Short mmCIF file of C-alpha atoms and ligand atoms in Angstrom, two decimals:
data_model
loop_
_atom_site.label_atom_id
_atom_site.label_comp_id
_atom_site.label_asym_id
_atom_site.label_seq_id
_atom_site.Cartn_x
_atom_site.Cartn_y
_atom_site.Cartn_z
CA UNK C 15 -7.21 -54.77 101.46
CA UNK C 16 -5.38 -52.40 103.98
CA UNK C 17 -3.27 -50.07 101.24
CA UNK C 18 0.61 -49.36 101.86
CA UNK C 19 -0.17 -46.03 103.39
CA UNK C 20 -1.48 -47.90 106.77
CA UNK C 21 2.52 -48.34 107.14
CA UNK C 22 3.79 -45.38 107.80
CA UNK C 23 1.35 -43.79 110.29
CA UNK C 24 2.79 -42.39 113.13
CA UNK C 25 1.08 -41.71 116.34
CA UNK C 26 0.80 -39.18 119.48
CA UNK C 27 0.61 -41.43 121.91
CA UNK C 28 -0.57 -39.48 125.57
CA UNK C 29 0.73 -42.21 127.67
CA UNK C 30 4.77 -42.13 126.25
CA UNK C 31 4.30 -38.29 125.26
CA UNK C 32 5.28 -39.71 121.51
CA UNK C 33 5.05 -39.53 118.28
CA UNK C 34 5.00 -43.20 118.03
CA UNK C 35 4.56 -45.64 114.59
CA UNK C 36 1.23 -47.06 114.50
CA UNK C 37 1.45 -50.89 114.52
CA UNK C 38 -1.94 -52.60 115.11
CA UNK C 39 -2.52 -55.98 117.30
CA UNK C 40 -3.93 -57.26 113.97
CA UNK C 41 -2.31 -56.42 110.81
CA UNK C 42 -5.64 -54.73 108.89
CA UNK C 43 -7.55 -54.20 111.53
CA UNK C 44 -8.40 -51.40 114.02
CA UNK C 45 -10.22 -51.53 117.81
CA UNK C 46 -10.80 -47.20 119.27
CA UNK C 47 -12.62 -46.73 121.78
CA UNK C 48 -13.89 -42.39 122.51
CA UNK C 49 -15.31 -42.04 125.67
CA UNK C 50 -19.23 -40.94 124.28
CA UNK C 51 -20.84 -38.00 125.95
CA UNK C 52 -23.10 -38.08 128.99
CA UNK C 53 -26.03 -37.68 128.20
CA UNK C 54 -27.52 -35.45 130.67
CA UNK C 55 -27.68 -31.51 128.32
CA UNK C 56 -27.60 -30.47 124.61
CA UNK C 57 -24.14 -31.46 123.38
CA UNK C 58 -21.92 -28.23 122.60
CA UNK C 59 -19.99 -27.52 120.17
CA UNK C 60 -17.00 -28.00 122.72
CA UNK C 61 -17.61 -32.19 122.82
CA UNK C 62 -18.75 -31.59 118.85
CA UNK C 63 -15.04 -31.23 118.12
CA UNK C 64 -13.46 -34.03 119.85
CA UNK C 65 -16.08 -35.94 118.42
CA UNK C 66 -15.30 -34.83 114.84
CA UNK C 67 -11.84 -34.89 115.53
CA UNK C 68 -12.44 -39.00 116.11
CA UNK C 69 -14.96 -39.23 112.98
CA UNK C 70 -11.79 -37.87 111.33
CA UNK C 71 -9.56 -40.51 112.45
CA UNK C 72 -11.74 -43.22 111.90
CA UNK C 73 -12.33 -42.26 108.35
CA UNK C 74 -9.01 -41.55 107.35
CA UNK C 75 -8.23 -44.71 108.52
CA UNK C 76 -11.83 -46.46 106.87
CA UNK C 77 -10.35 -44.04 103.72
CA UNK C 78 -6.92 -46.03 103.87
CA UNK C 79 -8.43 -49.81 103.66
CA UNK C 80 -7.93 -50.32 107.34
CA UNK C 81 -11.08 -52.72 108.98
CA UNK C 82 -11.91 -50.66 112.30
CA UNK C 83 -13.99 -51.47 114.84
CA UNK C 84 -14.95 -47.89 116.77
CA UNK C 85 -16.91 -48.41 119.63
CA UNK C 86 -18.58 -44.83 121.73
CA UNK C 87 -20.31 -45.32 124.57
CA UNK C 88 -23.02 -43.44 125.80
CA UNK C 89 -22.55 -42.10 129.37
CA UNK C 90 -26.09 -42.86 130.60
CA UNK C 91 -25.26 -43.73 134.35
CA UNK C 92 -22.96 -42.69 136.81
CA UNK C 93 -21.52 -39.30 136.05
CA UNK C 94 -21.62 -37.71 139.27
CA UNK C 95 -21.95 -33.52 139.87
CA UNK C 96 -19.11 -32.20 140.93
CA UNK C 97 -18.47 -31.85 144.36
CA UNK C 98 -21.24 -34.10 144.63
CA UNK C 99 -22.85 -37.29 145.43
CA UNK C 100 -25.69 -36.64 143.21
CA UNK C 101 -25.42 -38.42 139.39
CA UNK C 102 -26.07 -35.74 136.40
CA UNK C 103 -28.85 -37.62 134.96
CA UNK C 104 -30.58 -38.07 138.56
CA UNK C 105 -30.44 -34.05 138.68
CA UNK C 106 -31.61 -33.52 135.56
CA UNK C 107 -34.35 -35.42 135.82
CA UNK C 108 -35.34 -33.87 139.68
CA UNK C 109 -34.88 -30.31 138.13
CA UNK C 110 -36.90 -30.98 134.87
CA UNK C 111 -39.23 -32.88 137.39
CA UNK C 112 -39.27 -35.98 134.45
CA UNK C 113 -37.83 -39.66 134.44
CA UNK C 114 -33.68 -40.47 134.35
CA UNK C 115 -34.81 -42.56 130.92
CA UNK C 116 -36.13 -39.09 129.33
CA UNK C 117 -33.37 -37.60 130.13
CA UNK C 118 -31.02 -40.12 128.99
CA UNK C 119 -33.51 -40.50 125.32
CA UNK C 120 -33.66 -36.64 125.09
CA UNK C 121 -30.06 -36.13 124.72
CA UNK C 122 -29.63 -39.19 123.61
CA UNK C 123 -31.76 -37.83 120.68
CA UNK C 124 -30.47 -34.29 120.41
CA UNK C 125 -26.80 -36.27 120.50
CA UNK C 126 -27.48 -38.31 116.97
CA UNK C 127 -29.25 -35.67 115.52
CA UNK C 128 -26.64 -33.29 115.83
CA UNK C 129 -23.63 -35.63 114.89
CA UNK C 130 -25.86 -36.44 112.09
CA UNK C 131 -25.78 -32.64 110.71
CA UNK C 132 -22.22 -32.48 110.92
CA UNK C 133 -22.00 -35.75 109.08
CA UNK C 134 -20.31 -37.47 111.53
CA UNK C 135 -20.29 -41.57 111.15
CA UNK C 136 -21.63 -43.49 113.70
CA UNK C 137 -19.45 -45.92 115.25
CA UNK C 138 -19.75 -49.28 114.65
CA UNK C 139 -20.98 -50.17 118.05
CA UNK C 140 -22.52 -47.74 120.67
CA UNK C 141 -23.28 -49.20 124.59
CA UNK C 142 -24.57 -47.78 126.83
CA UNK C 143 -23.85 -47.67 130.71
CA UNK C 144 -27.12 -49.12 131.86
CA UNK C 145 -26.47 -51.45 129.43
CA UNK C 146 -23.90 -53.28 130.80
CA UNK C 147 -24.86 -53.39 134.75
CA UNK C 148 -24.00 -57.16 134.95
CA UNK C 149 -20.39 -56.93 133.43
CA UNK C 150 -19.83 -53.63 135.69
CA UNK C 151 -20.59 -55.65 138.58
CA UNK C 152 -18.33 -58.88 137.28
CA UNK C 153 -15.77 -56.79 137.35
CA UNK C 154 -16.14 -55.63 140.37
CA UNK C 155 -16.06 -58.69 142.01
CA UNK C 156 -12.60 -59.86 140.07
CA UNK C 157 -10.82 -56.74 141.96
CA UNK C 158 -12.35 -57.65 145.28
CA UNK C 159 -11.04 -61.30 144.55
CA UNK C 160 -7.82 -60.07 144.11
CA UNK C 161 -7.87 -57.05 147.06
CA UNK C 162 -7.71 -54.13 145.25
CA UNK C 163 -11.00 -53.41 146.32
CA UNK C 164 -12.66 -52.79 149.33
CA UNK C 165 -16.27 -53.01 150.25
CA UNK C 166 -17.25 -50.39 152.88
CA UNK C 167 -20.87 -49.61 153.72
CA UNK C 168 -22.56 -50.72 150.98
CA UNK C 169 -20.33 -49.24 148.50
CA UNK C 170 -17.06 -50.77 146.99
CA UNK C 171 -14.16 -48.61 145.79
CA UNK C 172 -11.01 -49.15 144.17
CA UNK C 173 -8.07 -49.06 146.39
CA UNK C 174 -5.59 -47.07 144.92
CA UNK C 175 -2.81 -47.57 148.04
CA UNK C 176 -2.63 -51.32 146.69
CA UNK C 177 -2.59 -50.90 143.31
CA UNK C 178 0.56 -48.83 143.43
CA UNK C 179 2.14 -51.14 145.06
CA UNK C 180 2.77 -53.33 142.38
CA UNK C 181 1.34 -50.99 139.30
CA UNK C 182 1.71 -47.40 138.61
CA UNK C 183 -0.93 -45.05 139.36
CA UNK C 184 -0.89 -41.69 137.39
CA UNK C 185 0.97 -43.15 134.75
CA UNK C 186 -0.94 -41.43 131.83
CA UNK C 187 -1.37 -38.53 133.49
CA UNK C 188 1.93 -38.11 135.02
CA UNK C 189 1.11 -37.32 138.34
CA UNK C 190 2.28 -38.94 142.01
CA UNK C 191 0.34 -41.06 144.23
CA UNK C 192 1.87 -39.50 147.40
CA UNK C 193 0.77 -35.36 146.07
CA UNK C 194 -2.54 -36.65 144.68
CA UNK C 195 -3.66 -37.74 148.47
CA UNK C 196 -1.86 -34.85 149.50
CA UNK C 197 -3.60 -32.61 147.79
CA UNK C 198 -7.19 -33.97 147.44
CA UNK C 199 -10.37 -32.25 149.85
CA UNK C 200 -11.94 -35.03 151.76
CA UNK C 201 -15.15 -35.03 150.74
CA UNK C 202 -18.68 -35.09 151.89
CA UNK C 203 -20.02 -38.67 151.84
CA UNK C 204 -16.16 -39.36 151.09
CA UNK C 205 -15.06 -40.47 154.52
CA UNK C 206 -15.57 -44.36 153.90
CA UNK C 207 -12.91 -44.36 151.62
CA UNK C 208 -9.74 -45.68 152.48
CA UNK C 209 -7.59 -42.67 150.89
CA UNK C 210 -8.99 -39.99 149.23
CA UNK C 211 -7.88 -40.82 146.01
CA UNK C 212 -10.01 -44.01 146.05
CA UNK C 213 -12.36 -44.14 143.63
CA UNK C 214 -16.22 -45.49 143.12
CA UNK C 215 -16.68 -48.71 141.31
CA UNK C 216 -20.20 -49.32 142.88
CA UNK C 217 -21.84 -46.30 145.01
CA UNK C 218 -24.53 -47.48 147.59
CA UNK C 219 -27.35 -44.97 146.60
CA UNK C 220 -29.88 -43.07 148.67
CA UNK C 221 -33.19 -43.57 149.47
CA UNK C 222 -34.80 -40.65 147.87
CA UNK C 223 -31.43 -41.80 144.65
CA UNK C 224 -34.40 -42.86 141.89
CA UNK C 225 -31.67 -44.90 139.61
CA UNK C 226 -30.78 -47.88 141.32
CA UNK C 227 -29.77 -51.49 140.88
CA UNK C 228 -29.38 -54.66 143.08
CA UNK C 229 -25.92 -55.51 143.59
CA UNK C 230 -24.31 -57.97 145.70
CA UNK C 231 -23.23 -55.23 147.54
CA UNK C 232 -26.14 -52.47 148.12
CA UNK C 233 -29.02 -50.94 145.78
CA UNK C 234 -26.94 -48.54 143.98
CA UNK C 235 -24.87 -47.79 141.28
CA UNK C 236 -21.75 -47.81 139.25
CA UNK C 237 -19.23 -45.18 139.08
CA UNK C 238 -18.14 -43.55 135.97
CA UNK C 239 -15.07 -45.29 135.08
CA UNK C 240 -15.81 -48.08 135.54
CA UNK C 241 -18.73 -48.50 132.50
CA UNK C 242 -15.50 -47.73 130.08
CA UNK C 243 -13.36 -51.10 131.05
CA UNK C 244 -16.55 -53.45 130.78
CA UNK C 245 -17.47 -52.12 127.64
CA UNK C 246 -14.56 -51.28 125.78
CA UNK C 247 -12.63 -54.88 126.57
CA UNK C 248 -16.13 -56.55 125.97
CA UNK C 249 -16.56 -55.51 122.58
CA UNK C 250 -12.70 -55.03 121.74
CA UNK C 251 -10.79 -56.90 124.21
CA UNK C 252 -8.71 -56.62 126.95
CA UNK C 253 -5.89 -54.78 125.26
CA UNK C 254 -6.86 -53.00 122.53
CA UNK C 255 -5.44 -50.90 119.30
CA UNK C 256 -6.52 -46.61 120.68
CA UNK C 257 -8.39 -45.30 123.27
CA UNK C 258 -9.35 -41.65 122.60
CA UNK C 259 -11.67 -39.19 124.00
CA UNK C 260 -10.96 -35.02 125.58
CA UNK C 261 -8.19 -34.05 126.85
CA UNK C 262 -10.52 -33.59 130.19
CA UNK C 263 -10.49 -37.16 130.58
CA UNK C 264 -7.26 -38.08 131.06
CA UNK C 265 -7.26 -37.20 134.83
CA UNK C 266 -9.36 -38.92 136.56
CA UNK C 267 -10.89 -40.90 134.12
CA UNK C 268 -8.78 -42.18 131.76
CA UNK C 269 -5.96 -42.95 134.31
CA UNK C 270 -8.24 -45.09 136.47
CA UNK C 271 -9.64 -47.17 133.34
CA UNK C 272 -5.82 -47.77 133.15
CA UNK C 273 -5.86 -49.28 137.04
CA UNK C 274 -9.27 -51.06 136.95
CA UNK C 275 -8.18 -52.51 133.21
CA UNK C 276 -4.20 -53.07 135.17
CA UNK C 277 -6.82 -54.86 138.17
CA UNK C 278 -8.66 -57.24 136.30
CA UNK C 279 -6.54 -58.21 133.54
CA UNK C 280 -3.33 -57.54 133.76
CA UNK C 281 -2.92 -55.22 130.89
CA UNK C 282 -2.95 -51.25 130.44
CA UNK C 283 -5.98 -51.52 127.90
CA UNK C 284 -4.84 -49.34 124.97
CA UNK C 285 -1.48 -49.12 123.05
CA UNK C 286 -2.16 -45.53 121.99
CA UNK C 287 -3.88 -42.97 123.60
CA UNK C 288 -5.67 -39.85 121.58
CA UNK C 289 -6.62 -36.72 123.69
CA UNK C 290 -8.21 -33.90 121.44
CA UNK C 291 -7.70 -30.63 123.03
CA UNK C 292 -10.55 -28.21 124.34
CA UNK C 293 -11.99 -25.62 122.11
CA UNK C 294 -12.63 -22.39 124.28
CA UNK C 295 -14.72 -20.00 123.60
CA UNK C 296 -13.50 -15.93 124.37
CA UNK C 297 -10.27 -17.99 126.09
CA UNK C 298 -12.03 -20.02 128.22
CA UNK C 299 -12.80 -24.12 128.15
CA UNK C 300 -16.28 -24.39 126.61
CA UNK C 301 -18.43 -26.76 128.97
CA UNK C 302 -21.99 -27.60 130.05
CA UNK C 303 -21.33 -27.59 133.92
CA UNK C 304 -19.77 -23.80 133.84
CA UNK C 305 -22.29 -22.39 131.15
CA UNK C 306 -19.84 -21.25 129.09
CA UNK C 307 -20.91 -23.32 126.44
CA UNK C 308 -22.45 -22.13 122.67
CA UNK C 309 -24.86 -24.82 121.06
CA UNK C 310 -24.78 -25.78 117.51
CA UNK C 311 -28.28 -25.15 116.88
CA UNK C 312 -26.98 -21.69 117.28
CA UNK C 313 -23.81 -21.10 115.53
CA UNK C 314 -26.13 -23.15 112.70
CA UNK C 315 -29.16 -20.27 113.22
CA UNK C 316 -26.75 -17.48 113.90
CA UNK C 317 -29.18 -17.29 117.43
CA UNK C 318 -25.62 -16.09 120.06
CA UNK C 319 -24.95 -12.64 120.69
CA UNK C 320 -21.52 -13.54 119.78
CA UNK C 321 -21.71 -14.53 115.70
CA UNK C 322 -22.94 -11.86 113.18
CA UNK C 323 -24.70 -14.45 111.46
CA UNK C 324 -25.11 -18.32 110.83
CA UNK C 325 -22.66 -21.04 109.94
CA UNK C 326 -23.23 -23.44 108.39
CA UNK C 327 -21.87 -27.58 110.03
CA UNK C 328 -19.42 -28.07 107.41
CA UNK C 329 -17.84 -24.61 107.69
CA UNK C 330 -17.51 -25.47 111.11
CA UNK C 331 -16.52 -28.77 110.95
CA UNK C 332 -13.81 -26.55 108.14
CA UNK C 333 -12.99 -24.71 110.92
CA UNK C 334 -12.27 -27.31 113.55
CA UNK C 335 -9.74 -29.01 110.46
CA UNK C 336 -7.63 -26.50 110.38
CA UNK C 337 -6.13 -26.73 114.17
CA UNK C 338 -4.56 -29.76 114.55
CA UNK C 339 -6.92 -31.82 117.85
CA UNK C 340 -4.10 -31.80 119.56
CA UNK C 341 -3.84 -28.21 119.81
CA UNK C 342 -6.06 -25.58 121.73
CA UNK C 343 -8.58 -23.70 119.20
CA UNK C 344 -10.35 -20.88 120.40
CA UNK C 345 -13.80 -19.98 118.53
CA UNK C 346 -14.58 -16.53 117.60
CA UNK C 347 -16.62 -15.12 114.59
CA UNK C 348 -14.02 -13.54 112.64
CA UNK C 349 -12.17 -16.80 113.02
CA UNK C 350 -15.82 -18.42 111.86
CA UNK C 351 -15.43 -15.78 108.94
CA UNK C 352 -12.53 -16.27 107.82
CA UNK C 353 -12.98 -20.45 107.28
CA UNK C 354 -15.80 -20.00 106.03
CA UNK C 355 -14.41 -17.90 103.23
CA UNK C 356 -11.60 -20.37 102.85
CA UNK C 357 -14.92 -22.99 102.56
CA UNK C 358 -16.41 -21.53 99.60
CA UNK C 359 -12.92 -21.25 97.84
CA UNK C 360 -12.66 -25.23 98.26
CA UNK C 361 -16.36 -25.34 97.07
CA UNK C 362 -15.39 -23.59 94.16
CA UNK C 363 -12.82 -25.45 93.08
CA UNK C 364 -14.03 -28.70 93.37
CA UNK C 365 -16.70 -27.38 91.15
CA UNK C 366 -14.63 -25.86 88.83
CA UNK C 367 -12.53 -28.92 88.23
CA UNK C 368 -15.19 -30.51 86.71
CA UNK C 369 -15.92 -27.89 84.11
CA UNK C 370 -11.55 -28.15 83.57
CA UNK C 371 -10.46 -28.08 79.89
CA UNK C 372 -7.57 -30.63 79.18
CA UNK C 373 -4.31 -30.46 77.35
CA UNK C 374 -1.47 -32.49 76.57
CA UNK C 375 1.05 -31.54 79.44
CA UNK C 376 0.36 -31.18 83.61
CA UNK C 377 1.65 -28.00 85.49
CA UNK C 378 1.53 -29.44 88.70
CA UNK C 379 3.05 -32.17 90.28
CA UNK C 380 0.11 -34.47 91.53
CA UNK C 381 1.67 -37.96 92.14
CA UNK C 382 3.65 -35.75 94.97
CA UNK C 383 1.07 -33.78 95.93
CA UNK C 384 -0.96 -36.95 96.34
CA UNK C 385 1.94 -38.06 98.39
CA UNK C 386 2.15 -35.24 100.32
CA UNK C 387 -1.54 -35.21 101.54
CA UNK C 388 -1.08 -39.03 102.44
CA UNK C 389 1.89 -37.92 104.43
CA UNK C 390 0.51 -35.19 106.67
CA UNK C 391 -2.51 -37.31 107.49
CA UNK C 392 0.00 -39.64 108.44
CA UNK C 393 1.60 -37.75 110.67
CA UNK C 394 -0.42 -37.92 113.47
CA UNK C 395 -3.57 -36.72 111.41
CA UNK C 396 -2.13 -33.37 110.40
CA UNK C 397 -5.63 -32.02 108.66
CA UNK C 398 -4.25 -28.06 108.82
CA UNK C 399 -1.00 -29.78 107.21
CA UNK C 400 -3.52 -31.70 104.47
CA UNK C 401 -5.63 -28.53 103.69
CA UNK C 402 -2.96 -26.23 103.02
CA UNK C 403 -2.12 -29.37 100.56
CA UNK C 404 -5.07 -29.15 99.22
CA UNK C 405 -5.23 -25.65 98.94
CA UNK C 406 -1.73 -25.74 96.45
CA UNK C 407 -4.34 -27.50 94.01
CA UNK C 408 -6.78 -25.10 94.90
CA UNK C 409 -4.37 -22.51 93.09
CA UNK C 410 -3.54 -25.05 90.64
CA UNK C 411 -7.03 -25.56 89.41
CA UNK C 412 -7.37 -21.79 89.48
CA UNK C 413 -4.61 -20.90 87.58
CA UNK C 414 -6.11 -24.19 84.50
CA UNK C 415 -9.31 -22.32 84.48
CA UNK C 416 -7.91 -18.84 83.98
CA UNK C 417 -5.84 -20.62 81.30
CA UNK C 418 -2.81 -19.72 82.92
CA UNK C 419 -1.87 -23.80 83.68
CA UNK C 420 -2.29 -26.51 81.77
CA UNK C 421 -3.32 -30.11 83.07
CA UNK C 422 -3.97 -33.38 80.75
CA UNK C 423 -6.24 -35.52 80.90
CA UNK C 424 -5.46 -38.42 82.96
CA UNK C 425 -3.84 -35.84 85.85
CA UNK C 426 -7.31 -34.36 85.87
CA UNK C 427 -8.98 -37.54 86.84
CA UNK C 428 -6.36 -38.37 89.39
CA UNK C 429 -7.06 -34.60 90.51
CA UNK C 430 -10.46 -34.91 90.79
CA UNK C 431 -10.36 -38.62 92.41
CA UNK C 432 -7.88 -37.37 95.51
CA UNK C 433 -9.44 -33.95 96.18
CA UNK C 434 -13.06 -35.49 96.15
CA UNK C 435 -11.65 -38.39 98.69
CA UNK C 436 -9.45 -36.11 101.23
CA UNK C 437 -12.86 -32.95 100.85
CA UNK C 438 -16.03 -35.63 101.48
CA UNK C 439 -14.53 -38.88 102.76
CA UNK C 440 -11.76 -37.64 104.68
CA UNK C 441 -11.86 -34.22 106.61
CA UNK C 442 -16.41 -34.98 106.38
CA UNK C 443 -17.34 -31.70 104.16
CA UNK C 444 -20.56 -31.86 102.61
CA UNK C 445 -20.95 -29.75 99.53
CA UNK C 446 -22.21 -26.42 99.56
CA UNK C 447 -26.27 -26.49 100.14
CA UNK C 448 -26.30 -23.15 101.85
CA UNK C 449 -28.93 -22.68 98.68
CA UNK C 450 -31.40 -25.80 99.50
CA UNK C 451 -33.16 -25.03 102.45
CA UNK C 452 -33.84 -21.67 100.62
CA UNK C 453 -34.68 -24.06 97.39
CA UNK C 454 -37.44 -26.05 99.97
CA UNK C 455 -38.87 -22.38 100.72
CA UNK C 456 -39.55 -21.41 97.92
CA UNK C 457 -40.89 -25.00 96.71
CA UNK C 458 -42.56 -24.50 99.91
CA UNK C 459 -44.02 -21.02 99.15
CA UNK C 460 -45.04 -21.83 95.28
CA UNK C 461 -47.23 -24.74 96.52
CA UNK C 462 -49.19 -21.75 99.06
CA UNK C 463 -49.55 -19.99 96.32
CA UNK C 464 -51.17 -22.15 93.87
CA UNK C 465 -53.01 -23.17 97.02
CA UNK C 466 -54.40 -19.46 97.46
CA UNK C 467 -54.66 -19.03 93.56
CA UNK C 468 -57.18 -22.58 93.86
CA UNK C 469 -59.25 -20.09 97.66
CA UNK C 470 -59.39 -17.06 94.95
CA UNK C 471 -61.28 -18.86 91.95
CA UNK C 472 -63.95 -20.70 94.64
CA UNK C 473 -64.65 -16.96 96.01
CA UNK C 474 -62.71 -18.56 99.43
CA UNK C 475 -61.62 -15.04 100.28
CA UNK C 476 -60.79 -15.56 104.15
CA UNK C 477 -58.21 -18.54 103.21
CA UNK C 478 -57.33 -16.78 100.60
CA UNK C 479 -56.32 -13.49 102.61
CA UNK C 480 -55.13 -15.87 105.31
CA UNK C 481 -51.96 -17.36 103.45
CA UNK C 482 -51.22 -14.29 102.47
CA UNK C 483 -51.65 -12.78 105.83
CA UNK C 484 -49.17 -15.74 107.47
CA UNK C 485 -46.73 -15.80 104.66
CA UNK C 486 -46.58 -11.94 105.54
CA UNK C 487 -46.15 -12.62 109.15
CA UNK C 488 -43.59 -15.01 108.18
CA UNK C 489 -41.35 -12.65 106.32
CA UNK C 490 -42.22 -13.29 102.48
CA UNK C 491 -43.84 -10.92 101.06
CA UNK C 492 -46.59 -12.27 97.93
CA UNK C 493 -46.66 -9.97 95.10
CA UNK C 494 -49.58 -9.74 92.65
CA UNK C 495 -48.90 -8.56 88.93
CA UNK C 496 -51.15 -8.99 85.70
CA UNK C 497 -52.75 -11.77 87.50
CA UNK C 498 -49.20 -13.76 88.33
CA UNK C 499 -47.90 -14.17 91.49
CA UNK C 500 -44.52 -13.85 93.14
CA UNK C 501 -42.42 -12.77 96.43
CA UNK C 502 -39.62 -11.78 97.89
CA UNK C 503 -37.87 -13.36 101.34
CA UNK C 504 -37.73 -10.46 104.05
P1 LIG L 613 -19.04 -34.90 128.68
O1 LIG L 613 -19.77 -35.56 127.80
O2 LIG L 613 -18.79 -34.11 129.60
O3 LIG L 613 -18.77 -36.28 129.42
O4 LIG L 613 -18.10 -35.14 127.39
C1 LIG L 613 -18.03 -35.45 126.15
C2 LIG L 613 -16.59 -35.63 125.99
O5 LIG L 613 -16.08 -33.86 124.99
C3 LIG L 613 -15.17 -35.80 126.72
O6 LIG L 613 -14.33 -36.56 125.61
C4 LIG L 613 -14.19 -34.70 126.39
O7 LIG L 613 -13.12 -34.45 126.97
C5 LIG L 613 -15.71 -33.70 125.74
N1 LIG L 613 -14.83 -32.60 126.34
C6 LIG L 613 -15.40 -31.71 126.68
N2 LIG L 613 -15.93 -30.21 126.72
C7 LIG L 613 -14.55 -30.21 125.85
C8 LIG L 613 -14.44 -28.88 125.37
N3 LIG L 613 -14.43 -27.85 125.67
N4 LIG L 613 -13.19 -28.94 124.41
C9 LIG L 613 -13.25 -30.61 123.45
N5 LIG L 613 -14.00 -31.22 123.98
C10 LIG L 613 -14.42 -31.11 125.09
ZN1 LIG L 614 -14.88 -43.57 129.06
#
């Protein structure tokens, strides 16, 4: 049963440019589609920001008891290299001299591993574009039957001008077709199009192209925009509640999805379009294709010249949650250091809460505080306001700990429950684990010390010295003292 909190959610709808009450198609149920990654390189922190934003939305809708089917695809074909006729995955396969499916597997694995580190909940369904070629071909036939798509030399294009006679191409990005046509350059290999704004639904493959499939029109491959229409309609229906992605997908990708759905099903696909804003690095958009990007692993290990130290995934997640998903967020070392401080303060309060003494009264409006937290999230998932509210209670907890304020047993229970729910279930933060990997290293070194002792007892000095020297090379110094060995980590 959804709680009454689900009645007061407002969502900023990019389609209308307004914050609107969230009314789902079926009460209590939500269908949400988010464009997933193109798996041709490691996921960068900018991508991660978008996925974390939608993960938090998913978490919150779950938290308030809605039944949500969350579909996030994997783009493993069709996303072209800018200004070229080559598919990004094919290009990578050529450069790395491996098969396209190896590229797909390698970067899908990286994507999943990274999302796990950052505590994202897997979507309900994660379909791939290659797994839905039949559905894509069917949609093309549908659009050709309606004369909204045309074939030329084995490729099929969406006819924007024809569509625009009874629909509005540009409705989402608020662009005007005439201006678009005027401003679009003619690219090589696009001369088959009736006008430059038409987009490919199916591309005939060049002979050297590796990723190609049989279709009624040619041996070729599908266009990028089409996959999302095929997969969203298959798993969520022709019309569903939320469609999300990064702001840079608004045009042309989402604009084309709207056109395709209108052409195929006579309906705009999603009622609410949500766009997460960009993560910037030194003021410019983080992007895989321009190289201005930082990898999640570099930030976790601190192995990047713009960072003074490593940061845990939870600190990075907390840093992202401190900005609203629709605001641009700039990444810098100082901002991460500040977030780390805040995150530790929060975790200390969560821990202190376990050992607070109670009394007969409470000097804090717990009920009002809980409502404020829900109000923040109901207002277009405003995580920075939620965090500000959370810090109201952190301040109070610290006062109680310092015996400058009081809390009764029931209120303590309520604060504990709600704080844990908001911090861990909704924001998706992890309890501090900074010592965990150290603890693991310590246990491993203890085992090696035992093995070294055994080797020494067995007079196998070659092995015992090797253990000591190899550990030293790894920065771990063994100190022998009165028959006992301890160690220091450099
Ligand atoms: P891609 O793998 O390039 O298709 O991107 C996957 C998702 O990440 C899309 O929703 C993009 O809009 C989003 N994205 C790409 N770059 C950034 C960025 N710098 N900040 C936030 N989101 C981004
Ligand atoms: Zn998409």
